[in-house]
PDB file of C-alpha atoms in Angstrom:
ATOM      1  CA  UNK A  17       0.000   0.000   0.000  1.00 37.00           C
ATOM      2  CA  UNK A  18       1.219   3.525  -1.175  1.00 37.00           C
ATOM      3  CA  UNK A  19       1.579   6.098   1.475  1.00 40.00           C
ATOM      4  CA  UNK A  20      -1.439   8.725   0.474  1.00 39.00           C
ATOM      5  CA  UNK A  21      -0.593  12.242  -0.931  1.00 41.00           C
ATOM      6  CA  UNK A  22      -2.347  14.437   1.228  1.00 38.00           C
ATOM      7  CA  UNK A  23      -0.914  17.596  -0.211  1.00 37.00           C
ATOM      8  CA  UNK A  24      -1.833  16.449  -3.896  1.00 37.00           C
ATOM      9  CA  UNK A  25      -5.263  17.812  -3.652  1.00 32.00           C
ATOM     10  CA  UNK A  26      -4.465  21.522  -3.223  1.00 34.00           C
ATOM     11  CA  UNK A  27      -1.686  21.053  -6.120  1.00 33.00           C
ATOM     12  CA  UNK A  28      -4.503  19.378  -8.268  1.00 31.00           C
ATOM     13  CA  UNK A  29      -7.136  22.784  -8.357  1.00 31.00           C
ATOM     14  CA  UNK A  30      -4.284  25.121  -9.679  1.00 30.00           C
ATOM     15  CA  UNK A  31      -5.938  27.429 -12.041  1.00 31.00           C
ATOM     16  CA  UNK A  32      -4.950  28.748 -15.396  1.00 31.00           C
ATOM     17  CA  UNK A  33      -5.052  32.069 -14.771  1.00 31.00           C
ATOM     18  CA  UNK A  34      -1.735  33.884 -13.273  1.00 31.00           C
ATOM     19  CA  UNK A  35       1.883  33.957 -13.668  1.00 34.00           C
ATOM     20  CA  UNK A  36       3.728  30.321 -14.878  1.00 39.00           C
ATOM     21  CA  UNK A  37       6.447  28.726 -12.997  1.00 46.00           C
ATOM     22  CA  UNK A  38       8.556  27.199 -15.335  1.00 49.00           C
ATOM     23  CA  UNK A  39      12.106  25.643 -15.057  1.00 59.00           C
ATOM     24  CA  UNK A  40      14.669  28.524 -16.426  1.00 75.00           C
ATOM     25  CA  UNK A  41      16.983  26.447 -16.888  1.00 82.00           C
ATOM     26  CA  UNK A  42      15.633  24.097 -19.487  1.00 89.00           C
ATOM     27  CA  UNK A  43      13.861  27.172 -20.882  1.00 86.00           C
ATOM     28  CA  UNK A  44      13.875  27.634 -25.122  1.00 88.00           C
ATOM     29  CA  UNK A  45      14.732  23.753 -24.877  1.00 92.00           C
ATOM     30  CA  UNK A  46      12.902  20.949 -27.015  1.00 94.00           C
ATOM     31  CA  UNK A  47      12.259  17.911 -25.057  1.00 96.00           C
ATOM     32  CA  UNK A  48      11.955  14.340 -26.266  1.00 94.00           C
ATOM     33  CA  UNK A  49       9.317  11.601 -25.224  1.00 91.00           C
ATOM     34  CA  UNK A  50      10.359   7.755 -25.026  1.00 88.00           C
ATOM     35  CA  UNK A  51       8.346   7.581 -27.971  1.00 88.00           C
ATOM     36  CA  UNK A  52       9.896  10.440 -30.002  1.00 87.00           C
ATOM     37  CA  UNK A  53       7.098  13.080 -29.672  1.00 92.00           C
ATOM     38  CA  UNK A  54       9.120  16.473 -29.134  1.00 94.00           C
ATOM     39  CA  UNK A  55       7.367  19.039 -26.814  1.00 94.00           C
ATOM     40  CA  UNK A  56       8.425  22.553 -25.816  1.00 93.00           C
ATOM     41  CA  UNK A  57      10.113  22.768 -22.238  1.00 92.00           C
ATOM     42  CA  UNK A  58       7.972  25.334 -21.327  1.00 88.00           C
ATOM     43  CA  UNK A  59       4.432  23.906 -22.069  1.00 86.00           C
ATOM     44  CA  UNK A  60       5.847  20.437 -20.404  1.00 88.00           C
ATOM     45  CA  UNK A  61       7.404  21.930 -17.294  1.00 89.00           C
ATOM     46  CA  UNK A  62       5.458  24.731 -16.111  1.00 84.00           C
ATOM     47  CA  UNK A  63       3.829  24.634 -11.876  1.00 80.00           C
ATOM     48  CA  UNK A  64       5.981  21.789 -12.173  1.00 85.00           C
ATOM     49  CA  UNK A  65       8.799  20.009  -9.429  1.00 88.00           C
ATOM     50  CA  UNK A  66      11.585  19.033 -12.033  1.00 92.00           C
ATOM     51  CA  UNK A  67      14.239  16.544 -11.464  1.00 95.00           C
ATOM     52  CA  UNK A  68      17.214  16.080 -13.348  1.00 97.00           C
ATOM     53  CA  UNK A  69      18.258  12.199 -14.339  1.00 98.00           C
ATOM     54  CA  UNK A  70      21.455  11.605 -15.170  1.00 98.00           C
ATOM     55  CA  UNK A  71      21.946   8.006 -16.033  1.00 97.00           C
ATOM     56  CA  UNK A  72      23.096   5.483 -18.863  1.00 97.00           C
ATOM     57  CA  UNK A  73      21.602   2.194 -20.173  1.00 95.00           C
ATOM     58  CA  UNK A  74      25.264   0.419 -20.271  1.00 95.00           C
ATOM     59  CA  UNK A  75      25.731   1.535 -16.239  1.00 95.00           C
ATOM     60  CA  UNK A  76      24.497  -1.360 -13.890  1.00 95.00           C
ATOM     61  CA  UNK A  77      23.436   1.596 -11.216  1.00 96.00           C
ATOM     62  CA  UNK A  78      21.464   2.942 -13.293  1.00 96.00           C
ATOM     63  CA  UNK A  79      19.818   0.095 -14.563  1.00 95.00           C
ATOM     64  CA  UNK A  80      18.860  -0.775 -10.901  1.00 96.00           C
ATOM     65  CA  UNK A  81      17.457   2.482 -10.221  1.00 97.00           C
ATOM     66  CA  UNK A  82      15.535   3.386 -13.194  1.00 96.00           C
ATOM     67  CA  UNK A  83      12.617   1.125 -12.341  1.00 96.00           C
ATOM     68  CA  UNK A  84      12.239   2.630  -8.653  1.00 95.00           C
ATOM     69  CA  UNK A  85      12.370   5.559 -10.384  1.00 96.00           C
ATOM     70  CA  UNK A  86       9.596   5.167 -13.282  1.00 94.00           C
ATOM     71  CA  UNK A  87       7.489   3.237 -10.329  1.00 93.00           C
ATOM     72  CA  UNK A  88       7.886   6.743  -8.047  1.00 93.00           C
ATOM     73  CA  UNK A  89       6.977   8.655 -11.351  1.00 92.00           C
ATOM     74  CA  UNK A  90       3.982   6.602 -12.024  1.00 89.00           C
ATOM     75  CA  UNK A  91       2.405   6.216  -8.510  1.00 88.00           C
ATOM     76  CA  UNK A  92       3.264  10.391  -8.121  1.00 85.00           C
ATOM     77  CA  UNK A  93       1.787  10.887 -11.385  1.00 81.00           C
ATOM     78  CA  UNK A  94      -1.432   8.435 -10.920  1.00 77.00           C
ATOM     79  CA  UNK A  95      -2.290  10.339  -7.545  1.00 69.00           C
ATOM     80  CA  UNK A  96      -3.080  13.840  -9.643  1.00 62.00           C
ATOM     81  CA  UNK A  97      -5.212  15.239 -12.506  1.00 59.00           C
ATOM     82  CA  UNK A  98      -3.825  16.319 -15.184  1.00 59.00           C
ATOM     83  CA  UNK A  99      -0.865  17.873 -15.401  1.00 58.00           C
ATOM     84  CA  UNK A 100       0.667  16.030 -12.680  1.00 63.00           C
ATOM     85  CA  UNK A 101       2.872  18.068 -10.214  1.00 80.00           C
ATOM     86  CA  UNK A 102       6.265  16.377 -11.547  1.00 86.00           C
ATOM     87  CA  UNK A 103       8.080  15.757 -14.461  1.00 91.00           C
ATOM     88  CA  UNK A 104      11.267  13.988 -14.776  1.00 95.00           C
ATOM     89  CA  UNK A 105      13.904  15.457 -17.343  1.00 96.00           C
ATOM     90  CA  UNK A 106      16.438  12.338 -18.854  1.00 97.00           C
ATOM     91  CA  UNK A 107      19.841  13.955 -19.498  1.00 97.00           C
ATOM     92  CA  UNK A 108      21.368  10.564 -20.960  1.00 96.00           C
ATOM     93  CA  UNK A 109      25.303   9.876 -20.485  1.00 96.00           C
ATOM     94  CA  UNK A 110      24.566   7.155 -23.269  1.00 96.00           C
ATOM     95  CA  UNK A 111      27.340   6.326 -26.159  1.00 95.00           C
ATOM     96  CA  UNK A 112      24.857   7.062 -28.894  1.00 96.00           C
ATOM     97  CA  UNK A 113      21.425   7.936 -29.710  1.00 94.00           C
ATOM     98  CA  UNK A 114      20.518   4.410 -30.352  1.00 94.00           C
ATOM     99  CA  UNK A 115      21.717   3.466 -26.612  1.00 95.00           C
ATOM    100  CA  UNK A 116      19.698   6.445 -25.253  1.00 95.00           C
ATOM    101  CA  UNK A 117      16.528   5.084 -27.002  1.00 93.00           C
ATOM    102  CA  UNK A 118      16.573   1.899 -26.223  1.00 94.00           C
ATOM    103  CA  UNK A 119      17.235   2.387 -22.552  1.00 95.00           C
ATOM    104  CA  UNK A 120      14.081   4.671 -22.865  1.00 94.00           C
ATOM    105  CA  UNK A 121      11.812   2.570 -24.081  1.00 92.00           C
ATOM    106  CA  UNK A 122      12.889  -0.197 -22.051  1.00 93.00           C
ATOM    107  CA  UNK A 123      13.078   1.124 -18.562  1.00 93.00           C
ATOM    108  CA  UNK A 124      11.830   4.481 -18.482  1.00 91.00           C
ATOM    109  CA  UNK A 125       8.747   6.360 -17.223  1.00 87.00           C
ATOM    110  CA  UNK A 126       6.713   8.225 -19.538  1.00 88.00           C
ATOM    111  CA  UNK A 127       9.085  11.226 -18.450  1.00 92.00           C
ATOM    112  CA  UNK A 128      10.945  13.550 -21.091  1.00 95.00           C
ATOM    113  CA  UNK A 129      14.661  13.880 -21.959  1.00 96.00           C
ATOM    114  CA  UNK A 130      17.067  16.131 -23.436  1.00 96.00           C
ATOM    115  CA  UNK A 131      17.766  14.850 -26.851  1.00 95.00           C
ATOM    116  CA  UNK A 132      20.744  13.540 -27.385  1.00 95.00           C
ATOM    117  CA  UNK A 133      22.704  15.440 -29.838  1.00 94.00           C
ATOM    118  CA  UNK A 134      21.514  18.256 -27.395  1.00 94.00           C
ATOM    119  CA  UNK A 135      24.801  19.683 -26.301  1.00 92.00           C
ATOM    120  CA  UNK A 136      23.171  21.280 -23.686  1.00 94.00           C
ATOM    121  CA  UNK A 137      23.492  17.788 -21.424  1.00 94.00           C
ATOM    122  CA  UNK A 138      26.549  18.367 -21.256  1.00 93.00           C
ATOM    123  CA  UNK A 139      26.017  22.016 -19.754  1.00 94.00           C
ATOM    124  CA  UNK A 140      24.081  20.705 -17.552  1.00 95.00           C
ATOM    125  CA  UNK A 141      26.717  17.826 -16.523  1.00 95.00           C
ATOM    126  CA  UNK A 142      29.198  20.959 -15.432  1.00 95.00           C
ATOM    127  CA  UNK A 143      26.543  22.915 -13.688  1.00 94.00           C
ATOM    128  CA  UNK A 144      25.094  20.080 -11.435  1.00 95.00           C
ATOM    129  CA  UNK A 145      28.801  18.764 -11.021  1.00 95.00           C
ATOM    130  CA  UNK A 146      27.610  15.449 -12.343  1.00 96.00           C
ATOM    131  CA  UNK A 147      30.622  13.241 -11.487  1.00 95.00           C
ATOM    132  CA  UNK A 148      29.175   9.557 -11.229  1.00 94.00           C
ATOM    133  CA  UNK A 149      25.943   8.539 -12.645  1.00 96.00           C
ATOM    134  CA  UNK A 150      23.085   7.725 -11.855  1.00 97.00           C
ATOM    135  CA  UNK A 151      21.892  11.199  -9.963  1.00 97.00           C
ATOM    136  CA  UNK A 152      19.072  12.975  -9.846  1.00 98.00           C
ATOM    137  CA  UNK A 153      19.040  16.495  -9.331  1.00 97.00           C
ATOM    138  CA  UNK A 154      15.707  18.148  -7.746  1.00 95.00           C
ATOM    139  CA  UNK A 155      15.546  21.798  -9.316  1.00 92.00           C
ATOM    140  CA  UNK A 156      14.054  25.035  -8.294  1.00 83.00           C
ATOM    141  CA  UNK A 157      12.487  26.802 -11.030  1.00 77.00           C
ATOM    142  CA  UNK A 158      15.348  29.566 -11.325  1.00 80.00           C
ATOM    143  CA  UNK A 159      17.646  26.087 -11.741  1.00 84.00           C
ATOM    144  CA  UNK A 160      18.706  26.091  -8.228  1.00 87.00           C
ATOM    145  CA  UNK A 161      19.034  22.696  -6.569  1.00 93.00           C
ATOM    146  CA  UNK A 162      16.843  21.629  -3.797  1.00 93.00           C
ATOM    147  CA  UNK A 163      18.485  18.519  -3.338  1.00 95.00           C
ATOM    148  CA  UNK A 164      21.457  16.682  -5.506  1.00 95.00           C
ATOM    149  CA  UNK A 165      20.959  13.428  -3.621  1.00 96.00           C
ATOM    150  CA  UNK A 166      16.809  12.727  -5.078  1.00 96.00           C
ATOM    151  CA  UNK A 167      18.027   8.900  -5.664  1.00 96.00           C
ATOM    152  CA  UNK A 168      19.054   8.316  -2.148  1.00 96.00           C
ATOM    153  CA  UNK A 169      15.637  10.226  -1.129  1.00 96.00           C
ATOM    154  CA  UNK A 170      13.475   8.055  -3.029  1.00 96.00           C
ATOM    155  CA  UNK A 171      14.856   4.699  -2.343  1.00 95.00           C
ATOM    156  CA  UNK A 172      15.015   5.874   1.627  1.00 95.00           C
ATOM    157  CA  UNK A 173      11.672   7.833   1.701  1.00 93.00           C
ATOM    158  CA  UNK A 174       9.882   7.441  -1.144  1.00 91.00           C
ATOM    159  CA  UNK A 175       6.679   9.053  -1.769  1.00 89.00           C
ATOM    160  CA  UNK A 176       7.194  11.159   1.206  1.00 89.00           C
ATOM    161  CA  UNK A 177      10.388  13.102  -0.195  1.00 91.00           C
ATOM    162  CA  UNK A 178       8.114  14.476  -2.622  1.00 89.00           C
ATOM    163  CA  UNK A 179       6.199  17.346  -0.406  1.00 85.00           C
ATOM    164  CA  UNK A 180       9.852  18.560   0.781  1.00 87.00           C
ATOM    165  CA  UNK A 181      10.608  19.165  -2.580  1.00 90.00           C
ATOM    166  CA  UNK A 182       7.107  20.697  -3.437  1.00 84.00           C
ATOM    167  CA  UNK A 183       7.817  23.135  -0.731  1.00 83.00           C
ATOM    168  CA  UNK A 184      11.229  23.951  -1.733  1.00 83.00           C
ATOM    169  CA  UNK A 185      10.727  24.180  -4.899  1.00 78.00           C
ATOM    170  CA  UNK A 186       7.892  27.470  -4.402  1.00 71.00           C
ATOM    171  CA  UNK A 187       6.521  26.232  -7.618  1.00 57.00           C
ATOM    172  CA  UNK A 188       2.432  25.987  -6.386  1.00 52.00           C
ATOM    173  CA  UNK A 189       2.780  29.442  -4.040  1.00 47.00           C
ATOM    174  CA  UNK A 190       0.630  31.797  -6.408  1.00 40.00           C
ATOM    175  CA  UNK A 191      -1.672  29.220  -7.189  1.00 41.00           C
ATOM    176  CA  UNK A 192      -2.689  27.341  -3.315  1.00 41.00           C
ATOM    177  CA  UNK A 193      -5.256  29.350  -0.713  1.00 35.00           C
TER     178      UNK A 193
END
């Protein structure tokens, strides 16, 4: 039994209306599904808690965490309307397009990535001080991190991590009361 997400239904009657939060950092950026659908960073990450995935099909870590991960994305992601309050952002440390894919559509969530030939991954790489893989990076809207250890969270926590992050992340704070 999942641990219920209490906070979920304030995030869940945020109105159109208002100012966007949206993740500066991937700002101007196209975004790829697992299926190949390309959406615009803005649309796909706005009153959104983003967190930055840094993995690799070849690495074994990764390929242990990636299913805790997509089953955390899904359970998050079942407990809301539409849009969900989360969205996970693949910035792949792959050897080639083809690798990137295939560990997408076999192990992945229905979360987006950078595309590969993107060099922007590797900007990001140098800015979160990506030195071992896999990490996930929990991001503030205006990029800055609210936490750089989200894997450890998640396997230790798991659902509950979540609302720290909401609140960190002052994403919903026009939109709730």
């Amino acid at each position: 039994m999942r641990p219920a997400l209490n906070f979920l239904p304030e995030l869940q009657d945020i109105g159109d209306g208002g100012s966007r939060a949206m993740v500066d950092v991937l700002s101007g950026r196209r975004l790829v599904t697992r299926e190949g659908t390309v959406v615009e960073a803005e649309a796909a990450l706005q009153n959104k808690v983003v967190a930055l995935y840094f993995a690799a099909g070849r690495c074994a870590p990764s390929r242990d965490f990636t299913p805790l991960l997509c089953d955390f994305y899904t359970a998050l992601v079942s407990e809301a309307r539409r849009p969900a309050p989360f969205e996970v952002v693949f910035v792949s440390a792959d050897g080639s397009p083809e690798e990137m894919l295939d560990f997408m559509r076999e192990l992945h969530g229905a979360w987006l990535a950078l595309p590969f030939h993107d060099p922007y991954r590797h900007e990001l790489k140098k800015r979160y001080d990506i030195t071992a893989i896999p990490k996930l990076v929990v991001i503030k809207p205006n990029g800055a991190v609210i936490t750089n250890k989200g894997r450890k969270q998640i396997r230790e926590r798991g659902l509950a991590c979540f609302q720290n992050w909401v609140e960190a992340a002052d994403v919903f704070q026009n939109f709730l009361g």
